[in-house]
Each structure stands twice: as structure tokens, then as C-alpha cells.
mmCIF file of C-alpha atoms in Angstrom:
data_model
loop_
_atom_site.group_PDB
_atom_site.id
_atom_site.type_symbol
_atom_site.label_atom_id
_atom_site.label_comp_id
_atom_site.label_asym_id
_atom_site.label_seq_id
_atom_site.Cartn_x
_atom_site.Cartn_y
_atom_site.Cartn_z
ATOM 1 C CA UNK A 12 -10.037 -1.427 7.278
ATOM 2 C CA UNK A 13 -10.889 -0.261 6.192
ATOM 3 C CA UNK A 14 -8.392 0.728 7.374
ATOM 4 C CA UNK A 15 -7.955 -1.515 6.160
ATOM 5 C CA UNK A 16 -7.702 -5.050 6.490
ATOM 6 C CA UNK A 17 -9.940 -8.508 6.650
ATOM 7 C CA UNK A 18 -9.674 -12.646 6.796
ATOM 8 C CA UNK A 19 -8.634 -14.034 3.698
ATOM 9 C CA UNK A 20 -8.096 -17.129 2.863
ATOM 10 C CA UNK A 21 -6.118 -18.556 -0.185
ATOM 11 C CA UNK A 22 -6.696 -21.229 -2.757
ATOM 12 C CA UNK A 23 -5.105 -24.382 -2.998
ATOM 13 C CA UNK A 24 -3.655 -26.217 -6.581
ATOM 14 C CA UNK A 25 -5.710 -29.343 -7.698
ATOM 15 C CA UNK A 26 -4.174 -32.250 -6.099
ATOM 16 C CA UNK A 27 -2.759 -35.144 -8.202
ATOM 17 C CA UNK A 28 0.517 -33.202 -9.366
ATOM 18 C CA UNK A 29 3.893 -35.280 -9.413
ATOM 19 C CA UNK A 30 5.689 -34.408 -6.374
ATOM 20 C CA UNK A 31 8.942 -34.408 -8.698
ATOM 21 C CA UNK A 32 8.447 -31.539 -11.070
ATOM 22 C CA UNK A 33 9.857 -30.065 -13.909
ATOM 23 C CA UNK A 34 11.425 -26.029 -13.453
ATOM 24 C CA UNK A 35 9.143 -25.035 -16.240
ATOM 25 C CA UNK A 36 6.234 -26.886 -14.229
ATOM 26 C CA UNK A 37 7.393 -25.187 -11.052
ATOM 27 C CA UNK A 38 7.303 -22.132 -12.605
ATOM 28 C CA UNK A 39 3.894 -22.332 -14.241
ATOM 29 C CA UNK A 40 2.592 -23.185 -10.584
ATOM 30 C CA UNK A 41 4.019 -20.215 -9.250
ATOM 31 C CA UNK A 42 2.657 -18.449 -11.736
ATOM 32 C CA UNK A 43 -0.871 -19.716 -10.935
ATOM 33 C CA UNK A 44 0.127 -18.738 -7.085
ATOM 34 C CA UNK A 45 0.638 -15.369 -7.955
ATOM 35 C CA UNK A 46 -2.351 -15.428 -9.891
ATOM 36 C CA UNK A 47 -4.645 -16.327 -7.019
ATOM 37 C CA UNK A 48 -2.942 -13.582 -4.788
ATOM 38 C CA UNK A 49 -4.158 -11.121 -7.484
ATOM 39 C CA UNK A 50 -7.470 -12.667 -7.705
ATOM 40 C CA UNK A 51 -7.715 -12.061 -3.860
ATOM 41 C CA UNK A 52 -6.400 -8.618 -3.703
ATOM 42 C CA UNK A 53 -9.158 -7.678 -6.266
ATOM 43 C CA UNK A 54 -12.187 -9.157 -4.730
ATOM 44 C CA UNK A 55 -10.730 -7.751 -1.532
ATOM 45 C CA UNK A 56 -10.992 -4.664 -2.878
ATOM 46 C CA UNK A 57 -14.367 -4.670 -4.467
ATOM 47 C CA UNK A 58 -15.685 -6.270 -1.388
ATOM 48 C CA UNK A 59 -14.104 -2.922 0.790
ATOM 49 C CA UNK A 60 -16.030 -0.679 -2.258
ATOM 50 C CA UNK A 61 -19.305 -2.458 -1.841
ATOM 51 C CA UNK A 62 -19.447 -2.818 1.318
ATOM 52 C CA UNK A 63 -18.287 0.893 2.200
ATOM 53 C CA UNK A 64 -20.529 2.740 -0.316
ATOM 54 C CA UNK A 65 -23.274 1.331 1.358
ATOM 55 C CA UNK A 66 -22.537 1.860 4.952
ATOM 56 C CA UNK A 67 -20.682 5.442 4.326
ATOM 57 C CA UNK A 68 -22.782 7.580 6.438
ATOM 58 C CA UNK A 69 -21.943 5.635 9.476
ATOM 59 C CA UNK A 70 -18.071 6.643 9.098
ATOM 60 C CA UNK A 71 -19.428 10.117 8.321
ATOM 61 C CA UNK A 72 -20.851 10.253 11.606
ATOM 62 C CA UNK A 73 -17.774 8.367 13.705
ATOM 63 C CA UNK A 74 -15.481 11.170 12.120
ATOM 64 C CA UNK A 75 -17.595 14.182 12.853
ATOM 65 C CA UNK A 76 -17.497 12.830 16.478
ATOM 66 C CA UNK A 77 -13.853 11.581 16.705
ATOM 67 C CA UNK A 78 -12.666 15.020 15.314
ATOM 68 C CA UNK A 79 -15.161 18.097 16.777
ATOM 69 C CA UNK A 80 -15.177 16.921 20.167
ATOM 70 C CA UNK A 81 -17.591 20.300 21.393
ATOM 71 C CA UNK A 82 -20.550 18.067 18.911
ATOM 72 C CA UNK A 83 -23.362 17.753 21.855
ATOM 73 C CA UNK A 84 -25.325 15.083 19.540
ATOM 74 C CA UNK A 85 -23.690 11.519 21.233
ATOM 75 C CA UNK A 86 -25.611 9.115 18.872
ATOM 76 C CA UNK A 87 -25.181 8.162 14.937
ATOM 77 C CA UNK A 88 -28.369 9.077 13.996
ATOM 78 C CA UNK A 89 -28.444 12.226 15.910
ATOM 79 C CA UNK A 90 -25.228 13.360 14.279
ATOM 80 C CA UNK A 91 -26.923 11.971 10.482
ATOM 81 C CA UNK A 92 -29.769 14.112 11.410
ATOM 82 C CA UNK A 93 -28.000 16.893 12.238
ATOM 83 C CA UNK A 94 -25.340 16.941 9.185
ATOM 84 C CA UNK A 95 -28.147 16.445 6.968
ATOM 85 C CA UNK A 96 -30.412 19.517 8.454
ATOM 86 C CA UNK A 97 -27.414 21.527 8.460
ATOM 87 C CA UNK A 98 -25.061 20.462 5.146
ATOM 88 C CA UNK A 99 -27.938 19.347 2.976
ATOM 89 C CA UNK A 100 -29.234 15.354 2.143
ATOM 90 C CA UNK A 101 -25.857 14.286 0.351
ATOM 91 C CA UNK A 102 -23.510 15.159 3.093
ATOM 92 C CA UNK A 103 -23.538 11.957 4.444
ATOM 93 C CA UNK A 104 -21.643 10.722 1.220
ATOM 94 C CA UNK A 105 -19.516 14.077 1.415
ATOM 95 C CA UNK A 106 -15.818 12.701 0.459
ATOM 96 C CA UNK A 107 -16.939 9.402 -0.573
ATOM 97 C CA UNK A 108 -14.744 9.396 -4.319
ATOM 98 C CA UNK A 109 -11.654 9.908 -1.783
ATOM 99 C CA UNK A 110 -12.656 7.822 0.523
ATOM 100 C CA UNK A 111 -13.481 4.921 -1.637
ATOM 101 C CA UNK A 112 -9.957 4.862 -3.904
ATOM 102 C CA UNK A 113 -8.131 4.742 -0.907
ATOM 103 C CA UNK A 114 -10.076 2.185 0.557
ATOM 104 C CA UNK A 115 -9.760 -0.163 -2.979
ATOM 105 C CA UNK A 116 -5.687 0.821 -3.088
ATOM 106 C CA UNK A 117 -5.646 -0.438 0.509
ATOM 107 C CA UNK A 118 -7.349 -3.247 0.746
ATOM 108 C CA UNK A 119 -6.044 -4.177 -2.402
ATOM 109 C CA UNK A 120 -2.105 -3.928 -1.206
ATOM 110 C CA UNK A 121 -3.048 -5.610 1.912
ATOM 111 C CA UNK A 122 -5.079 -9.076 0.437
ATOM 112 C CA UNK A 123 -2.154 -9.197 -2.148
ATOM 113 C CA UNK A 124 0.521 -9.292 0.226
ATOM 114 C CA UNK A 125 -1.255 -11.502 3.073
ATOM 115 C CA UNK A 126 -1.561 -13.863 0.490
ATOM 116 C CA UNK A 127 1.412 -13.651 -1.149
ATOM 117 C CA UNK A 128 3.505 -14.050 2.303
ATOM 118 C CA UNK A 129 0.843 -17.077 3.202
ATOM 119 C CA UNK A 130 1.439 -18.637 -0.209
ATOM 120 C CA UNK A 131 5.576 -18.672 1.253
ATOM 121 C CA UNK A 132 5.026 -19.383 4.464
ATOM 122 C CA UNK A 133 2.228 -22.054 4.566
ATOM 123 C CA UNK A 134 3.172 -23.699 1.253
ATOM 124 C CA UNK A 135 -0.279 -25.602 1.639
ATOM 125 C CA UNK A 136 -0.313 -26.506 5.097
ATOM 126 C CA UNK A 137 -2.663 -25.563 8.244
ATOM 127 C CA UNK A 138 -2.351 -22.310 9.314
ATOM 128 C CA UNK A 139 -1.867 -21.839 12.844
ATOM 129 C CA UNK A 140 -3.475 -18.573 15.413
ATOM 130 C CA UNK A 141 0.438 -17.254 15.513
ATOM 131 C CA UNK A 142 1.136 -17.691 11.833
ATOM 132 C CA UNK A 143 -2.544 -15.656 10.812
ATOM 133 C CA UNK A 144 -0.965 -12.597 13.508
ATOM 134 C CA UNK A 145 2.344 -12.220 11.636
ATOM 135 C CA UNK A 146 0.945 -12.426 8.236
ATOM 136 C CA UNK A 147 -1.584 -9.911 9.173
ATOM 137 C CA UNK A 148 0.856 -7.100 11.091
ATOM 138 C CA UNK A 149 3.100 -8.080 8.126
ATOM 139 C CA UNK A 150 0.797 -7.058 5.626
ATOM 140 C CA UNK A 151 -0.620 -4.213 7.661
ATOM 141 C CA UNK A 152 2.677 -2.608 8.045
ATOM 142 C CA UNK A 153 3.632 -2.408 4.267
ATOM 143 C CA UNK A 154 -0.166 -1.137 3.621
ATOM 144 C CA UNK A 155 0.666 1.752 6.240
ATOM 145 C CA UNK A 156 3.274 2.578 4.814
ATOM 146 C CA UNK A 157 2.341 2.762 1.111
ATOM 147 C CA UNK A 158 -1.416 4.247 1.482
ATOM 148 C CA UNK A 159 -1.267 6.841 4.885
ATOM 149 C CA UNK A 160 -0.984 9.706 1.940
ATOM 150 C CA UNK A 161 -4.488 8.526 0.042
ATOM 151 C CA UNK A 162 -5.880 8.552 3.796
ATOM 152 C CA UNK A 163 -4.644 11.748 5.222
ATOM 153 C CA UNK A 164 -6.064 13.393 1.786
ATOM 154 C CA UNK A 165 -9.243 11.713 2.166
ATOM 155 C CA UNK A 166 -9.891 12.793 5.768
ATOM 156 C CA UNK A 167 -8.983 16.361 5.206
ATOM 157 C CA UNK A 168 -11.608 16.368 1.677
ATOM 158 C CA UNK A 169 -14.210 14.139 4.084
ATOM 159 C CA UNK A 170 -14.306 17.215 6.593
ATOM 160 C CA UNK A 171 -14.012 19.987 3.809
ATOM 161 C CA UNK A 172 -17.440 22.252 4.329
ATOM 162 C CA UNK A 173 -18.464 20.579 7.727
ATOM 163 C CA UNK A 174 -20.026 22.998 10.623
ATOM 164 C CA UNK A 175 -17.951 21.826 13.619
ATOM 165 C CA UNK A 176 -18.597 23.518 17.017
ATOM 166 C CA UNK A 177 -14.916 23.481 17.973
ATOM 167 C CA UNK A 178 -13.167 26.862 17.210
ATOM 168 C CA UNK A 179 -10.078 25.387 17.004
ATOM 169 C CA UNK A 180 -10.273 23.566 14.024
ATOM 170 C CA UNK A 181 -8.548 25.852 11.001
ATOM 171 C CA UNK A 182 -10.850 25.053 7.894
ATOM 172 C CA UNK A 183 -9.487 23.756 4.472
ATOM 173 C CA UNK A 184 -10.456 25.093 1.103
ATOM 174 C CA UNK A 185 -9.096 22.404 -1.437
ATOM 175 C CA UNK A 186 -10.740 21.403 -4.842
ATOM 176 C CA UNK A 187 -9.867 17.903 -5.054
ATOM 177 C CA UNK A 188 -7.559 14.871 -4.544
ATOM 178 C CA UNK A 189 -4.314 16.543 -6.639
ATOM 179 C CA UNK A 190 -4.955 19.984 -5.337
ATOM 180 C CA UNK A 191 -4.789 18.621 -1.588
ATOM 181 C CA UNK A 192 -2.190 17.012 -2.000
ATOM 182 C CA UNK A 193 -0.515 19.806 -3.591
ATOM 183 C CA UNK A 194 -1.764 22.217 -1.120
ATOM 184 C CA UNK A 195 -0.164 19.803 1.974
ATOM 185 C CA UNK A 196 3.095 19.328 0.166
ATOM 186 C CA UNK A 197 3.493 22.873 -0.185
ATOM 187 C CA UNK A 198 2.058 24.602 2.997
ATOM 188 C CA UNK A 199 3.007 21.512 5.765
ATOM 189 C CA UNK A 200 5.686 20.147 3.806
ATOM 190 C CA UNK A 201 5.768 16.174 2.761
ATOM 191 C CA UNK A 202 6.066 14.534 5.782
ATOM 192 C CA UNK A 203 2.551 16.001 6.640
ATOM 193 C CA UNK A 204 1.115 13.498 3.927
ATOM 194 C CA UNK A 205 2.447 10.517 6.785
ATOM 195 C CA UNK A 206 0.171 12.389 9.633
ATOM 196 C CA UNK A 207 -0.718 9.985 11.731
ATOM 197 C CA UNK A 208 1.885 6.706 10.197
ATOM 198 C CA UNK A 209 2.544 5.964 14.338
ATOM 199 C CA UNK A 210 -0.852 5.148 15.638
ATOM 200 C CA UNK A 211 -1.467 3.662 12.102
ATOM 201 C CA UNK A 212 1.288 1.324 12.674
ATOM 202 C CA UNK A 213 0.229 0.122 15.836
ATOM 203 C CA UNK A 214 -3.584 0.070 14.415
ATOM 204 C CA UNK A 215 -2.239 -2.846 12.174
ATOM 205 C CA UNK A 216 -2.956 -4.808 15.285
ATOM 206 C CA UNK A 217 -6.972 -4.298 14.428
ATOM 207 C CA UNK A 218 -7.054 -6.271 11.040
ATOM 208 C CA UNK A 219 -4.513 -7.790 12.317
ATOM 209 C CA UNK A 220 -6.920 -9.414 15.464
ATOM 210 C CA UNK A 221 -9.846 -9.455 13.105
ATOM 211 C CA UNK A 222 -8.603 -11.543 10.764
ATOM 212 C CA UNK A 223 -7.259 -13.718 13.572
ATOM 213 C CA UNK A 224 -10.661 -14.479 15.647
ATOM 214 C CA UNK A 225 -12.049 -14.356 11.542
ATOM 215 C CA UNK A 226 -9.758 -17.451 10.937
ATOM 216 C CA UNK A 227 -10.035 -18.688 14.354
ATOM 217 C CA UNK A 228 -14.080 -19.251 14.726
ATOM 218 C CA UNK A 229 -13.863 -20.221 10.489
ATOM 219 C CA UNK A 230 -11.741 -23.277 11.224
ATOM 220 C CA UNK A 231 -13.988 -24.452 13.900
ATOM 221 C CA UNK A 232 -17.123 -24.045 12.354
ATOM 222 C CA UNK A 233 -15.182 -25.982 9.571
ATOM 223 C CA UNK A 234 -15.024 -29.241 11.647
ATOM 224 C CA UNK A 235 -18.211 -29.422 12.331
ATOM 225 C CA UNK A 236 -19.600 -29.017 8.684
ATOM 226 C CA UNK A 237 -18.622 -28.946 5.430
ATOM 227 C CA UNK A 238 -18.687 -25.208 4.201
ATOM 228 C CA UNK A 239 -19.479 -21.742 5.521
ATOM 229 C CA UNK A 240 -23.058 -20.229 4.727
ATOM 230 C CA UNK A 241 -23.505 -16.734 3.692
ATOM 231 C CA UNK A 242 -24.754 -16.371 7.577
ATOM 232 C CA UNK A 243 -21.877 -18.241 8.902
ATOM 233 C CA UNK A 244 -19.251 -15.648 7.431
ATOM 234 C CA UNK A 245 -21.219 -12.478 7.861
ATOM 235 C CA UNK A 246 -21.667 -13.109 11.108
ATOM 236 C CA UNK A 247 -17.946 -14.188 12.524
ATOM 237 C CA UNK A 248 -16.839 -11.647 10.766
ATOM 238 C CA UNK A 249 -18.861 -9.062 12.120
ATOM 239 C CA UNK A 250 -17.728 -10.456 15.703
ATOM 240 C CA UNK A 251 -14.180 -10.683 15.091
ATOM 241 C CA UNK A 252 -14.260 -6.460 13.661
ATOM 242 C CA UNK A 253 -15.967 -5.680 16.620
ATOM 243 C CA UNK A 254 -13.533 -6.953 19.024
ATOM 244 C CA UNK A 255 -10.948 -5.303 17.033
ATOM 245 C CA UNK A 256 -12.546 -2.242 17.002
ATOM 246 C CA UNK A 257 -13.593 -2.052 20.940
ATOM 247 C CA UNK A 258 -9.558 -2.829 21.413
ATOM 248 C CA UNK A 259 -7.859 -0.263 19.306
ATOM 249 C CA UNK A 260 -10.683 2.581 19.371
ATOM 250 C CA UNK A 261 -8.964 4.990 21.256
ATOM 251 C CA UNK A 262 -5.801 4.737 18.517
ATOM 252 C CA UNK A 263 -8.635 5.252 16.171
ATOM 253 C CA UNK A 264 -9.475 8.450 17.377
ATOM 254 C CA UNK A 265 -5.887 9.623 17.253
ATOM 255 C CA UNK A 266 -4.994 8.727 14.323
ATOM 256 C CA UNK A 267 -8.377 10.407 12.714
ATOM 257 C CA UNK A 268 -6.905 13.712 14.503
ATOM 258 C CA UNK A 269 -3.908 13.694 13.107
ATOM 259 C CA UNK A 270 -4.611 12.864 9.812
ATOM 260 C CA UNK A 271 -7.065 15.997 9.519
ATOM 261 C CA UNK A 272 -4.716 17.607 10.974
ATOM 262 C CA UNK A 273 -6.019 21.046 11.698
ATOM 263 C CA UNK A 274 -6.066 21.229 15.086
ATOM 264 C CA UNK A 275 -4.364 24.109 16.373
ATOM 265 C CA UNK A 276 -2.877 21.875 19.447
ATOM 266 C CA UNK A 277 0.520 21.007 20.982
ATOM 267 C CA UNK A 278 2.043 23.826 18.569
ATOM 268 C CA UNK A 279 5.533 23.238 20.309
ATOM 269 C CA UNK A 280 5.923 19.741 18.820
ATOM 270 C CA UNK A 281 4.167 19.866 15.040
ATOM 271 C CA UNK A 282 6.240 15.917 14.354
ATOM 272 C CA UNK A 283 2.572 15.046 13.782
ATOM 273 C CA UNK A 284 2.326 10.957 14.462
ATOM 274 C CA UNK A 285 4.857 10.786 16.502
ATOM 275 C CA UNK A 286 4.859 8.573 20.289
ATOM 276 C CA UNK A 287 5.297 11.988 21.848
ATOM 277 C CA UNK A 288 1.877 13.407 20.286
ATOM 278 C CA UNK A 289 0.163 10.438 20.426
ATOM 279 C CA UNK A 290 0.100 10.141 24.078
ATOM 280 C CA UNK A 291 -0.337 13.950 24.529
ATOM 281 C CA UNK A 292 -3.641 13.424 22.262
ATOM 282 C CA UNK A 293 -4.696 10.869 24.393
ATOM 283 C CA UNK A 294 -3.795 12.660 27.564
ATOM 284 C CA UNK A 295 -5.923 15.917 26.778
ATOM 285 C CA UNK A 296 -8.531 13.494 25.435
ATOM 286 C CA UNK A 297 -8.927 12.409 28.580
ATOM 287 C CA UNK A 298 -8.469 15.486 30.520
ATOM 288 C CA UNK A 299 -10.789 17.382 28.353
ATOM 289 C CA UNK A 300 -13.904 14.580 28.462
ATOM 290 C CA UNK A 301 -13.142 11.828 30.971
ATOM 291 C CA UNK A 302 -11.625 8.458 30.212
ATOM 292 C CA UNK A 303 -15.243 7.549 27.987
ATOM 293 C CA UNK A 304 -13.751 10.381 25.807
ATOM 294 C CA UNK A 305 -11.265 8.049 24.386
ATOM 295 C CA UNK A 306 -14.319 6.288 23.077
ATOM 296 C CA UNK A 307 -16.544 9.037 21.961
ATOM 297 C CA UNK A 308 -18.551 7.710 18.265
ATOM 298 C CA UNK A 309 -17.497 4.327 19.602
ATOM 299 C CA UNK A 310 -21.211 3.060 18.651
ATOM 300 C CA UNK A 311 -21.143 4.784 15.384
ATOM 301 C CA UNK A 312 -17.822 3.445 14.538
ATOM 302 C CA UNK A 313 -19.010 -0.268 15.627
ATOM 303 C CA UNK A 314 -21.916 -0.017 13.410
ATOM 304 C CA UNK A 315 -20.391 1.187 10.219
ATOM 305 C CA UNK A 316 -17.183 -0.906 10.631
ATOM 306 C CA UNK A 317 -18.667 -4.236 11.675
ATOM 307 C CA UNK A 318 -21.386 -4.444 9.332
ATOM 308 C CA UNK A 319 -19.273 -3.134 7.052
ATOM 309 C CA UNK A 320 -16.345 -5.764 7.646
ATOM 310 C CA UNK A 321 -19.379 -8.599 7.508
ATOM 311 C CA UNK A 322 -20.182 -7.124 4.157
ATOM 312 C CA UNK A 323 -16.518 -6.910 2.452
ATOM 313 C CA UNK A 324 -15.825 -10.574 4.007
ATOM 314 C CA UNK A 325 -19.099 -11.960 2.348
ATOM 315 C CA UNK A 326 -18.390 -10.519 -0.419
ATOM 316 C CA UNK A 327 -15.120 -11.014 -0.482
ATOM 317 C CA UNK A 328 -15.196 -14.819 0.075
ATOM 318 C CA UNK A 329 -18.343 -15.439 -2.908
ATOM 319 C CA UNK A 330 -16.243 -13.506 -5.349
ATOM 320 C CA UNK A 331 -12.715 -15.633 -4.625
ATOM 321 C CA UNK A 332 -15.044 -18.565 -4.317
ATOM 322 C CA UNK A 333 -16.621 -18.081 -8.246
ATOM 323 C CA UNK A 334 -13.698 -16.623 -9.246
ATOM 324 C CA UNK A 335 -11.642 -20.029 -8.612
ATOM 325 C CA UNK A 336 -14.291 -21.982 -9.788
ATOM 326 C CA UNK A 337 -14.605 -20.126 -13.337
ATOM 327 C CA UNK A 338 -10.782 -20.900 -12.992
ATOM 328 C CA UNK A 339 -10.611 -24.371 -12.678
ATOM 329 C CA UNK A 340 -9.112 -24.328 -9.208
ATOM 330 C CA UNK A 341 -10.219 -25.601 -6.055
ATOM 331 C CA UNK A 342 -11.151 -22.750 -3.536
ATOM 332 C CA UNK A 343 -9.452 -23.545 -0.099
ATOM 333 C CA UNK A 344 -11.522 -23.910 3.204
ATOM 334 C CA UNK A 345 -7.823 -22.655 4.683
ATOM 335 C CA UNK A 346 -8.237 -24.406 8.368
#
């Protein structure tokens, strides 16, 4: 995600238990399950931290293009240059606080409940392409729903201060996380903190098909050798984001609209996130700029979420795989 959402994987009990247990030894093992769902929701989350904070410029630069469309610049490092020359050296990690406690409360919601659901479902037994979907819209959905407010806050403080070349964007003026979301309670109402909740619920498809491919090209490099090097993961990984990414970027660009929100567009129908505005989004997008305008900071987007989806993964899998081992437990290939 980032928005959300990678592969996980979960961990399995030591083998050897009587199949004929005990309630209190039943419930001590489901203890332990929900145990390793929390252990996987947390490196989840510091894996989305790490490997955000060190690839933030590149969603700097996606957003600036996603949301002033009159930019001229067309390339990330054009755009870097640019914000830098014009905003000063740190505005490249303008909004990052925002950005990154969303990111951790996200991720974190999403891992958890994957796991937990895969914990009920699988109960220990192969995972299948169909069953890695479900979980993932599954968990997707209930992240949505929960986290769109931390999102729509952190957009609007991301592009607080920015020179944008289109005149139609109304500026903001808020002094930090509780005063936006005081200021969009009580100026757009409460709903406005859901801006953007439609596309996001049909972006759950992108971790969604990440984590599938993710899962997919794991189990077969897992029958042909015994574990997954650091290379191994950071690279299937990177290729399963990035044909998320190509396949939902023009819901992307929506959704990044709508959360900022401060477009002075479509001023009949202000149901912000709704099927109706989504498609009239897309339809001026494409009136406006030409059907390669629903992918405008496509390449900055593809840099900064793919390498930073190879990063979280890596991450992500080392710290559940030492985690488990300081615990005793054996760390699941999940094939």
C-alpha cells in the first residue's frame, strides 16, 4: 500500500502435538495463533515505515503529478528538481509524519487481519491462487474502511504549501493532523473524511493482485529450492507491485483527487467517492489530456511503489522470520 497492502505469509505450530487435545491446550494454541497474527501485523508495519521513509520523495513526486495536472515537468526527477528549487531541500519529505502513521495503522490492520482470516480458513493447509484473492480483498476492504480518514488527512497536509500551476485547486491552511481533521469535519462535514472510500474499495484489488502473483512466483521458487534469498523476495515482490500498479493506476489517480479534495470540479454532485464522480474524473481526465492522462506520474508511481513494496516485503519477511525463531516457532514457507 501502501495503500496499503503486501504478501504475507503465516507461521505454522511445531509439529508433534496430539491430534486429541485438551480445551485448555486448544486454547493456549489459539492463543499462540493470535500471537503470530500480531507478530505479522507489526513487522508489516515497520517494514511499510522503513521502506516508505526511504523512498518518500518518489510518492512526493507521483502526487504532485496525479493532482496539478497543468505541471509541464513529465519525469520524477524533473518534478524532485523542481519542488526542491521552488519549496526548499526538505520538501520532498513535506507530510511525511502523516504520511507514515497512516501507512503503519494500515498496514498494520491489513497483515493482522489477512492472517487472522488465513489462520481460519487454511487451518495449516496449502493455500491455493483463489483462497490468497479473497483473503486479500477481505482484508483490504476492512483496512478501507477503518483508515480512508488517516489518508484523506495525510494527502491534504502532503500538498499543504505546494506551488501547483492549476488555478483551480483552493489551497489549505491547516496546522496539523487534529486541526485537519477538525477543519474537514467542520467546513465539509464528516463524510468528507471517506473522500475517495469508492475507488479505494475497488483499489483493494492492487494488494489484493500483488500479494497474489507475490504468493504465486514464492511457491514455485519454493519447489525448486529450499528457502527464499534476500534477492529472491525483493525481486518477486517488486514484479508482482508493479503489475498491480500498471492495472489499477488510473483508480490511483482518482482516488488521490478526491482525497485532496480541493478541486473546484463537478460542483453539482459534491458525494465525493461516489461511482457517479469517479467516472466523471476519469472522463475529464481523459478529455482534458488524452487516454495517457489516466496514467500521468505512472513512472514515478512505479518507482516509489515497487521498490518500495520490495523493501517492506524484505523486510517484512526477515523480521517474521527472527521474530519466530526468537519464539521458538517454526516460520512457514506458506506454499
Amino acid at each position: 500500500m501502501a495503500g496499503p497492502g503486501a504478501a504475507v505469509g503465516t507461521a505454522a505450530i511445531p509439529a508433534g502435538a496430539a491430534s486429541q487435545r485438551e480445551p485448555a491446550a486448544a486454547a493456549a494454541m489459539s492463543s499462540v495463533a493470535s500471537y503470530e497474527s500480531l507478530v505479522h501485523a507489526v513487522s508489516g508495519a515497520v517494514g511499510s515505515v522503513t521502506a516508505m521513509t526511504v523512498f518518500f520523495p518518489l510518492d512526493t513526486a507521483r502526487l504532485r503529478l496525479q493532482v496539478d495536472e497543468k505541471r509541464k515537468s513529465k519525469t520524477t526527477p524533473a518534478v524532485l528538481l523542481e519542488i526542491i528549487k521552488e519549496e526548499g531541500l526538505l520538501a520532498p519529505y513535506r507530510g511525511w509524519f502523516p504520511v507514515i502513521s497512516s501507512l503503519c495503522c494500515s498496514n498494520f490492520v491489513y497483515f493482522y487481519t489477512f492472517n487472522s482470516l488465513k489462520t481460519l480458513w487454511v487451518k495449516g493447509q496449502h493455500s491455493t491462487t483463489g483462497k490468497d484473492l479473497v483473503l486479500g480483498v477481505v482484508a483490504g476492504v476492512a483496512n478501507v474502511l477503518l483508515t480512508t480518514p488517516l489518508w484523506v488527512v495525510n494527502t491534504r497536509l502532503k500538498l499543504q504549501g505546494a506551488k501547483f500551476r492549476n488555478e483551480d485547486i483552493v489551497p489549505t491552511n491547516y496546522k496539523g493532523i487534529i486541526d485537519a481533521f477538525h477543519q474537514i469535519i467542520r467546513d465539509e462535514g464528516v463524510l468528507a473524511l471517506w473522500n475517495g472510500t469508492f475507488p479505494s474499495l475497488l483499489l483493494v484489488f492492487n494488494p489484493a493482485i500483488q500479494f497474489m502473483f507475490y504468493e504465486g512466483f514464492k511457491r514455485k521458487l519454493l519447489k525448486r529450492q529450499e528457502e527464499l534469498t534476500s534477492l529472491d523476495v525483493f525481486v518477486i515482490g517488486a514484479i508482482a507491485k508493479a503489475v498491480a500498479t500498471t492495472l489499477t493506476y488510473p483508480l490511483q489517480t482518482v482516488q488521490s483527487i478526491l482525497r485532496f479534495g480541493r478541486h473546484r470540479l463537478n460542483p453539482e454532485n459534491r458525494t465525493l467517492g461516489s461511482l457517479k464522480n469517479v467516472f466523471y474524473l476519469l472522463r475529464e481526465r481523459v478529455r482534458r489530456f488524452g487516454l495517457m492522462g489516466l496514467y500521468k506520474g505512472l513512472e514515478a508511481k512505479l518507482l516509489q511503489t515497487v521498490l518500495t513494496a520490495a523493501l517492506m516485503i524484505l523486510v517484512y519477511e526477515k523480521l517474521t522470520a527472527a521474530t519466530f525463531t526468537v519464539m521458538g516457532l517454526k516460520h512457514s514457507r506458506r506454499h
